[in-house]
mmCIF file of N, CA, C and O in Angstrom:
data_model
loop_
_atom_site.group_PDB
_atom_site.id
_atom_site.type_symbol
_atom_site.label_atom_id
_atom_site.label_comp_id
_atom_site.label_asym_id
_atom_site.label_seq_id
_atom_site.Cartn_x
_atom_site.Cartn_y
_atom_site.Cartn_z
ATOM 1 N N THR A 1 137.826 79.040 -162.182
ATOM 2 C CA THR A 1 137.774 77.085 -163.273
ATOM 3 C C THR A 1 138.423 76.690 -164.104
ATOM 4 O O THR A 1 138.195 75.406 -163.436
ATOM 5 N N ASN A 2 138.998 77.876 -165.416
ATOM 6 C CA ASN A 2 139.977 76.440 -165.935
ATOM 7 C C ASN A 2 140.719 75.211 -165.486
ATOM 8 O O ASN A 2 141.600 74.433 -165.765
ATOM 9 N N ARG A 3 141.847 76.836 -164.373
ATOM 10 C CA ARG A 3 142.464 75.418 -164.029
ATOM 11 C C ARG A 3 142.258 74.423 -163.438
ATOM 12 O O ARG A 3 142.885 74.057 -162.845
ATOM 13 N N CYS A 4 141.149 74.895 -162.181
ATOM 14 C CA CYS A 4 141.362 73.483 -161.698
ATOM 15 C C CYS A 4 140.456 72.832 -162.589
ATOM 16 O O CYS A 4 140.734 71.246 -162.384
ATOM 17 N N ILE A 5 139.758 72.841 -163.596
ATOM 18 C CA ILE A 5 139.881 71.647 -164.434
ATOM 19 C C ILE A 5 140.552 70.825 -165.226
ATOM 20 O O ILE A 5 141.011 70.305 -165.159
ATOM 21 N N ILE A 6 141.177 71.794 -165.774
ATOM 22 C CA ILE A 6 143.359 71.436 -166.032
ATOM 23 C C ILE A 6 143.469 70.814 -164.873
ATOM 24 O O ILE A 6 143.934 69.559 -165.396
ATOM 25 N N TRP A 7 143.414 71.322 -164.128
ATOM 26 C CA TRP A 7 144.254 69.928 -163.117
ATOM 27 C C TRP A 7 143.719 68.931 -162.414
ATOM 28 O O TRP A 7 144.098 67.355 -161.995
ATOM 29 N N VAL A 8 143.025 69.242 -162.871
ATOM 30 C CA VAL A 8 141.379 67.440 -162.534
ATOM 31 C C VAL A 8 142.096 66.743 -163.727
ATOM 32 O O VAL A 8 142.531 65.379 -163.664
ATOM 33 N N CYS A 9 142.087 67.757 -164.994
ATOM 34 C CA CYS A 9 142.831 66.465 -166.700
ATOM 35 C C CYS A 9 143.656 65.521 -166.281
ATOM 36 O O CYS A 9 143.806 65.116 -166.227
ATOM 37 N N SER A 10 144.917 66.523 -165.480
ATOM 38 C CA SER A 10 146.010 66.517 -165.312
ATOM 39 C C SER A 10 146.709 65.338 -164.530
ATOM 40 O O SER A 10 146.565 64.627 -164.985
ATOM 41 N N GLY A 11 145.090 64.972 -163.629
ATOM 42 C CA GLY A 11 144.984 63.898 -162.389
ATOM 43 C C GLY A 11 144.527 63.044 -163.372
ATOM 44 O O GLY A 11 145.330 62.712 -163.448
ATOM 45 N N TRP A 12 143.796 63.105 -164.501
ATOM 46 C CA TRP A 12 143.165 61.563 -165.093
ATOM 47 C C TRP A 12 144.575 61.271 -165.637
ATOM 48 O O TRP A 12 144.506 60.647 -166.056
ATOM 49 N N ILE A 13 145.276 62.255 -166.910
ATOM 50 C CA ILE A 13 145.829 61.587 -168.029
ATOM 51 C C ILE A 13 147.386 60.971 -167.096
ATOM 52 O O ILE A 13 147.259 59.714 -167.888
ATOM 53 N N ARG A 14 147.214 61.919 -165.606
ATOM 54 C CA ARG A 14 149.258 60.527 -165.085
ATOM 55 C C ARG A 14 148.305 59.497 -163.905
ATOM 56 O O ARG A 14 148.897 58.234 -164.899
ATOM 57 N N SER A 15 146.618 59.409 -164.380
ATOM 58 C CA SER A 15 146.506 57.980 -163.823
ATOM 59 C C SER A 15 146.315 57.366 -164.895
ATOM 60 O O SER A 15 146.266 56.415 -164.433
ATOM 61 N N ASN A 16 145.842 57.524 -165.971
ATOM 62 C CA ASN A 16 146.243 57.126 -167.717
ATOM 63 C C ASN A 16 147.576 56.347 -167.936
ATOM 64 O O ASN A 16 147.634 55.665 -167.813
ATOM 65 N N ASN A 17 148.561 57.533 -167.715
ATOM 66 C CA ASN A 17 149.942 56.397 -168.680
ATOM 67 C C ASN A 17 150.052 56.123 -166.663
ATOM 68 O O ASN A 17 150.371 55.030 -167.943
ATOM 69 N N LEU A 18 150.242 55.874 -165.738
ATOM 70 C CA LEU A 18 150.351 54.948 -164.355
ATOM 71 C C LEU A 18 150.104 53.307 -164.929
ATOM 72 O O LEU A 18 150.344 52.645 -164.869
ATOM 73 N N MET A 19 148.240 54.321 -165.557
ATOM 74 C CA MET A 19 147.494 52.728 -165.714
ATOM 75 C C MET A 19 148.432 52.221 -166.879
ATOM 76 O O MET A 19 148.655 50.293 -167.184
ATOM 77 N N MET A 20 148.435 52.549 -167.838
ATOM 78 C CA MET A 20 149.565 52.384 -168.810
ATOM 79 C C MET A 20 150.417 51.023 -168.966
ATOM 80 O O MET A 20 151.353 50.378 -169.574
ATOM 81 N N ARG A 21 151.770 52.439 -168.450
ATOM 82 C CA ARG A 21 153.264 51.475 -167.768
ATOM 83 C C ARG A 21 152.739 50.179 -166.678
ATOM 84 O O ARG A 21 153.447 49.296 -166.934
ATOM 85 N N GLN A 22 151.636 49.810 -165.748
ATOM 86 C CA GLN A 22 151.691 48.680 -164.945
ATOM 87 C C GLN A 22 150.657 47.246 -166.059
ATOM 88 O O GLN A 22 150.968 47.003 -165.288
ATOM 89 N N THR A 23 149.971 47.907 -166.863
ATOM 90 C CA THR A 23 149.494 47.052 -167.466
ATOM 91 C C THR A 23 150.036 46.537 -169.005
ATOM 92 O O THR A 23 149.492 45.852 -169.881
ATOM 93 N N MET A 24 151.073 47.354 -169.498
ATOM 94 C CA MET A 24 150.997 47.833 -170.743
ATOM 95 C C MET A 24 152.402 47.865 -171.233
ATOM 96 O O MET A 24 153.441 48.535 -170.590
ATOM 97 N N SER A 25 152.340 46.357 -172.203
ATOM 98 C CA SER A 25 154.968 47.032 -172.341
ATOM 99 C C SER A 25 154.470 48.090 -173.790
ATOM 100 O O SER A 25 154.591 47.424 -175.006
ATOM 101 N N ILE A 26 154.956 48.484 -173.398
ATOM 102 C CA ILE A 26 154.576 49.593 -174.340
ATOM 103 C C ILE A 26 156.363 50.932 -174.722
ATOM 104 O O ILE A 26 156.527 51.073 -173.530
ATOM 105 N N ASP A 27 156.743 50.295 -175.671
ATOM 106 C CA ASP A 27 157.918 50.984 -175.938
ATOM 107 C C ASP A 27 157.360 52.206 -176.501
ATOM 108 O O ASP A 27 157.829 52.394 -178.361
ATOM 109 N N LEU A 28 157.386 53.195 -175.902
ATOM 110 C CA LEU A 28 157.611 54.804 -177.501
ATOM 111 C C LEU A 28 158.304 55.374 -176.576
ATOM 112 O O LEU A 28 159.371 55.650 -176.604
ATOM 113 N N GLU A 29 158.981 55.531 -178.823
ATOM 114 C CA GLU A 29 159.740 56.696 -178.630
ATOM 115 C C GLU A 29 159.338 57.596 -178.877
ATOM 116 O O GLU A 29 158.656 58.157 -180.091
ATOM 117 N N ALA A 30 159.152 58.857 -178.019
ATOM 118 C CA ALA A 30 158.515 60.080 -177.962
ATOM 119 C C ALA A 30 159.863 60.791 -178.841
ATOM 120 O O ALA A 30 160.835 61.376 -177.782
ATOM 121 N N PRO A 31 159.621 61.908 -178.989
ATOM 122 C CA PRO A 31 160.660 63.233 -180.256
ATOM 123 C C PRO A 31 160.638 63.607 -178.888
ATOM 124 O O PRO A 31 159.815 63.925 -177.316
ATOM 125 N N ASN A 32 161.475 64.435 -178.882
ATOM 126 C CA ASN A 32 162.677 65.881 -177.167
ATOM 127 C C ASN A 32 161.531 66.914 -177.638
ATOM 128 O O ASN A 32 161.570 67.463 -178.557
ATOM 129 N N LEU A 33 160.591 66.832 -176.749
ATOM 130 C CA LEU A 33 160.214 68.162 -176.502
ATOM 131 C C LEU A 33 160.096 69.564 -175.685
ATOM 132 O O LEU A 33 159.804 70.728 -175.739
ATOM 133 N N SER A 34 161.861 69.517 -175.705
ATOM 134 C CA SER A 34 161.992 70.749 -174.471
ATOM 135 C C SER A 34 162.365 71.779 -174.785
ATOM 136 O O SER A 34 162.130 72.869 -174.213
ATOM 137 N N HIS A 35 162.029 71.997 -176.348
ATOM 138 C CA HIS A 35 162.592 73.189 -176.914
ATOM 139 C C HIS A 35 161.001 73.951 -177.117
ATOM 140 O O HIS A 35 161.092 75.470 -177.736
ATOM 141 N N LEU A 36 160.184 73.198 -176.768
ATOM 142 C CA LEU A 36 158.827 73.412 -177.073
ATOM 143 C C LEU A 36 158.569 74.314 -175.235
ATOM 144 O O LEU A 36 158.771 74.068 -174.508
ATOM 145 N N SER A 37 157.535 75.650 -174.825
ATOM 146 C CA SER A 37 157.016 76.444 -173.889
ATOM 147 C C SER A 37 155.766 76.362 -174.137
ATOM 148 O O SER A 37 154.937 75.880 -174.727
ATOM 149 N N LYS A 38 155.851 76.179 -172.291
ATOM 150 C CA LYS A 38 154.138 75.645 -172.067
ATOM 151 C C LYS A 38 153.529 76.835 -172.215
ATOM 152 O O LYS A 38 152.234 77.319 -171.902
ATOM 153 N N ASP A 39 154.062 78.476 -172.079
ATOM 154 C CA ASP A 39 153.512 79.818 -172.081
ATOM 155 C C ASP A 39 152.931 79.605 -173.804
ATOM 156 O O ASP A 39 152.285 80.706 -174.980
ATOM 157 N N GLN A 40 152.751 79.430 -175.119
ATOM 158 C CA GLN A 40 153.207 78.879 -176.245
ATOM 159 C C GLN A 40 152.226 77.973 -176.413
ATOM 160 O O GLN A 40 151.754 76.936 -175.523
ATOM 161 N N TRP A 41 150.858 78.336 -177.830
ATOM 162 C CA TRP A 41 149.790 77.601 -177.405
ATOM 163 C C TRP A 41 150.052 76.436 -179.864
ATOM 164 O O TRP A 41 150.858 77.378 -179.656
ATOM 165 N N TYR A 42 150.297 75.791 -179.206
ATOM 166 C CA TYR A 42 150.229 74.903 -180.856
ATOM 167 C C TYR A 42 149.007 74.306 -181.197
ATOM 168 O O TYR A 42 147.996 73.725 -180.475
ATOM 169 N N PHE A 43 148.988 74.341 -182.015
ATOM 170 C CA PHE A 43 148.056 73.270 -183.284
ATOM 171 C C PHE A 43 148.869 71.869 -184.128
ATOM 172 O O PHE A 43 149.514 71.601 -184.015
ATOM 173 N N VAL A 44 148.295 70.417 -182.864
ATOM 174 C CA VAL A 44 149.105 69.352 -182.988
ATOM 175 C C VAL A 44 147.883 68.996 -183.716
ATOM 176 O O VAL A 44 146.433 68.268 -183.785
ATOM 177 N N ILE A 45 148.355 68.501 -184.950
ATOM 178 C CA ILE A 45 147.583 67.515 -185.789
ATOM 179 C C ILE A 45 147.348 66.318 -186.243
ATOM 180 O O ILE A 45 148.966 65.620 -185.582
ATOM 181 N N CYS A 46 146.953 64.975 -185.744
ATOM 182 C CA CYS A 46 147.274 63.139 -185.461
ATOM 183 C C CYS A 46 146.274 63.392 -186.248
ATOM 184 O O CYS A 46 144.742 63.396 -186.360
ATOM 185 N N ASN A 47 146.494 62.004 -187.511
ATOM 186 C CA ASN A 47 145.469 61.655 -188.365
ATOM 187 C C ASN A 47 145.532 60.069 -187.392
ATOM 188 O O ASN A 47 146.222 58.908 -187.206
ATOM 189 N N HIS A 48 144.065 60.132 -186.762
ATOM 190 C CA HIS A 48 143.656 59.181 -185.699
ATOM 191 C C HIS A 48 143.752 57.517 -186.358
ATOM 192 O O HIS A 48 143.236 57.865 -187.038
ATOM 193 N N GLN A 49 144.774 56.934 -185.940
ATOM 194 C CA GLN A 49 145.212 55.356 -186.553
ATOM 195 C C GLN A 49 143.819 54.627 -185.297
ATOM 196 O O GLN A 49 143.841 53.378 -185.866
ATOM 197 N N SER A 50 143.966 55.025 -184.599
ATOM 198 C CA SER A 50 143.812 54.108 -183.520
ATOM 199 C C SER A 50 143.050 54.816 -182.400
ATOM 200 O O SER A 50 143.554 55.634 -182.232
ATOM 201 N N TRP A 51 141.827 54.175 -180.969
ATOM 202 C CA TRP A 51 142.003 54.958 -180.001
ATOM 203 C C TRP A 51 142.423 55.081 -179.470
ATOM 204 O O TRP A 51 142.348 56.089 -178.107
ATOM 205 N N THR A 52 144.106 55.127 -179.189
ATOM 206 C CA THR A 52 145.295 54.785 -178.591
ATOM 207 C C THR A 52 145.758 56.183 -178.297
ATOM 208 O O THR A 52 146.267 56.825 -177.970
ATOM 209 N N ASP A 53 146.190 56.947 -179.689
ATOM 210 C CA ASP A 53 146.247 57.928 -180.963
ATOM 211 C C ASP A 53 146.087 59.712 -179.425
ATOM 212 O O ASP A 53 147.515 60.604 -178.938
ATOM 213 N N ILE A 54 145.043 58.885 -178.783
ATOM 214 C CA ILE A 54 144.607 60.556 -177.903
ATOM 215 C C ILE A 54 145.611 60.505 -176.753
ATOM 216 O O ILE A 54 145.829 60.920 -176.004
ATOM 217 N N LEU A 55 145.622 59.089 -175.805
ATOM 218 C CA LEU A 55 146.304 58.722 -174.757
ATOM 219 C C LEU A 55 147.870 58.639 -175.095
ATOM 220 O O LEU A 55 148.353 59.550 -174.479
ATOM 221 N N ILE A 56 148.438 58.681 -175.760
ATOM 222 C CA ILE A 56 149.835 58.829 -176.472
ATOM 223 C C ILE A 56 150.421 59.779 -176.613
ATOM 224 O O ILE A 56 150.962 61.085 -176.637
ATOM 225 N N LEU A 57 148.809 60.579 -177.404
ATOM 226 C CA LEU A 57 149.475 62.105 -177.936
ATOM 227 C C LEU A 57 149.379 63.166 -175.515
ATOM 228 O O LEU A 57 150.380 63.800 -175.774
ATOM 229 N N GLN A 58 148.502 62.937 -175.212
ATOM 230 C CA GLN A 58 148.170 63.059 -173.964
ATOM 231 C C GLN A 58 149.414 63.503 -173.205
ATOM 232 O O GLN A 58 150.165 64.239 -172.365
ATOM 233 N N LYS A 59 149.997 61.405 -173.871
ATOM 234 C CA LYS A 59 151.085 61.193 -172.359
ATOM 235 C C LYS A 59 152.548 61.892 -172.966
ATOM 236 O O LYS A 59 153.179 62.441 -171.824
ATOM 237 N N ILE A 60 152.519 62.344 -174.090
ATOM 238 C CA ILE A 60 154.331 63.281 -174.630
ATOM 239 C C ILE A 60 153.295 64.630 -174.629
ATOM 240 O O ILE A 60 154.433 64.487 -174.208
ATOM 241 N N CYS A 61 152.547 65.319 -174.536
ATOM 242 C CA CYS A 61 152.024 66.305 -174.078
ATOM 243 C C CYS A 61 152.329 67.148 -172.798
ATOM 244 O O CYS A 61 152.474 68.095 -172.459
ATOM 245 N N LEU A 62 151.886 65.769 -171.408
ATOM 246 C CA LEU A 62 151.540 66.687 -170.541
ATOM 247 C C LEU A 62 152.483 67.064 -169.896
ATOM 248 O O LEU A 62 153.777 66.297 -169.659
ATOM 249 N N GLY A 63 152.683 68.623 -169.435
ATOM 250 C CA GLY A 63 153.670 68.768 -168.999
ATOM 251 C C GLY A 63 154.192 69.939 -169.608
ATOM 252 O O GLY A 63 155.371 70.676 -169.404
ATOM 253 N N ASN A 64 154.337 69.619 -171.310
ATOM 254 C CA ASN A 64 155.512 69.550 -171.528
ATOM 255 C C ASN A 64 155.137 71.670 -173.240
ATOM 256 O O ASN A 64 155.585 72.382 -173.229
ATOM 257 N N ILE A 65 153.511 71.134 -173.207
ATOM 258 C CA ILE A 65 153.231 72.070 -173.657
ATOM 259 C C ILE A 65 151.494 73.215 -173.095
ATOM 260 O O ILE A 65 151.282 71.147 -171.655
ATOM 261 N N PRO A 66 151.103 73.522 -173.422
ATOM 262 C CA PRO A 66 149.923 73.815 -172.725
ATOM 263 C C PRO A 66 149.110 72.618 -173.244
ATOM 264 O O PRO A 66 148.557 71.804 -173.290
ATOM 265 N N PHE A 67 147.540 72.254 -171.498
ATOM 266 C CA PHE A 67 146.713 71.187 -172.266
ATOM 267 C C PHE A 67 146.467 71.214 -173.268
ATOM 268 O O PHE A 67 145.619 72.653 -173.428
ATOM 269 N N LEU A 68 146.488 69.942 -173.565
ATOM 270 C CA LEU A 68 146.266 69.462 -175.352
ATOM 271 C C LEU A 68 143.596 70.274 -174.873
ATOM 272 O O LEU A 68 143.824 69.292 -173.932
ATOM 273 N N ARG A 69 143.208 70.353 -176.109
ATOM 274 C CA ARG A 69 142.142 70.476 -176.543
ATOM 275 C C ARG A 69 142.379 70.238 -177.972
ATOM 276 O O ARG A 69 143.050 69.319 -178.651
ATOM 277 N N PHE A 70 140.627 69.389 -177.883
ATOM 278 C CA PHE A 70 140.295 68.028 -179.323
ATOM 279 C C PHE A 70 139.452 68.897 -179.253
ATOM 280 O O PHE A 70 138.082 69.223 -179.011
ATOM 281 N N PHE A 71 139.286 68.812 -180.770
ATOM 282 C CA PHE A 71 137.909 69.524 -182.131
ATOM 283 C C PHE A 71 137.976 67.581 -182.582
ATOM 284 O O PHE A 71 139.206 66.845 -183.622
ATOM 285 N N ILE A 72 137.048 66.792 -182.672
ATOM 286 C CA ILE A 72 136.819 65.529 -182.705
ATOM 287 C C ILE A 72 135.683 66.018 -183.956
ATOM 288 O O ILE A 72 134.133 67.179 -183.544
ATOM 289 N N LYS A 73 135.035 64.795 -184.791
ATOM 290 C CA LYS A 73 134.032 64.652 -185.876
ATOM 291 C C LYS A 73 132.597 64.419 -184.564
ATOM 292 O O LYS A 73 133.096 64.330 -183.843
ATOM 293 N N LYS A 74 132.319 64.868 -185.158
ATOM 294 C CA LYS A 74 130.786 65.112 -184.782
ATOM 295 C C LYS A 74 130.885 63.059 -184.548
ATOM 296 O O LYS A 74 129.730 62.474 -183.933
ATOM 297 N N GLN A 75 130.700 62.222 -185.650
ATOM 298 C CA GLN A 75 130.739 60.896 -185.217
ATOM 299 C C GLN A 75 131.277 60.282 -183.834
ATOM 300 O O GLN A 75 130.749 59.302 -183.278
ATOM 301 N N LEU A 76 132.750 60.691 -183.956
ATOM 302 C CA LEU A 76 133.104 60.127 -182.673
ATOM 303 C C LEU A 76 132.707 61.099 -180.986
ATOM 304 O O LEU A 76 132.890 60.222 -180.441
ATOM 305 N N LEU A 77 131.186 61.352 -181.266
ATOM 306 C CA LEU A 77 130.881 62.159 -180.095
ATOM 307 C C LEU A 77 130.095 60.652 -179.179
ATOM 308 O O LEU A 77 130.494 60.507 -177.844
ATOM 309 N N TRP A 78 129.924 59.547 -180.645
ATOM 310 C CA TRP A 78 128.964 58.631 -179.297
ATOM 311 C C TRP A 78 129.605 58.173 -179.184
ATOM 312 O O TRP A 78 129.637 56.756 -178.691
ATOM 313 N N LEU A 79 130.606 57.355 -179.263
ATOM 314 C CA LEU A 79 131.979 57.059 -178.703
ATOM 315 C C LEU A 79 131.378 57.341 -176.928
ATOM 316 O O LEU A 79 131.865 57.397 -176.576
ATOM 317 N N PRO A 80 131.495 55.578 -176.388
ATOM 318 C CA PRO A 80 131.665 55.414 -175.151
ATOM 319 C C PRO A 80 133.204 55.815 -174.531
ATOM 320 O O PRO A 80 134.127 55.614 -175.305
#
């Protein structure tokens, strides 16, 4: 079931990426992540400056490292 859930979530991220590419003019300068492995786990830290942080992290990391899991503050559970 984990592979199925990750497949569905990855499709969701790809659709978000497509929607951002079609509707926004974003000049994203992403680091080269070719030295990272899909077989290793990484701890990604983000100081959330806006709601787009998660979308951009997913765009950069999708396919370069294992699927991101998020630990969020209790207060953020209630955001729509």
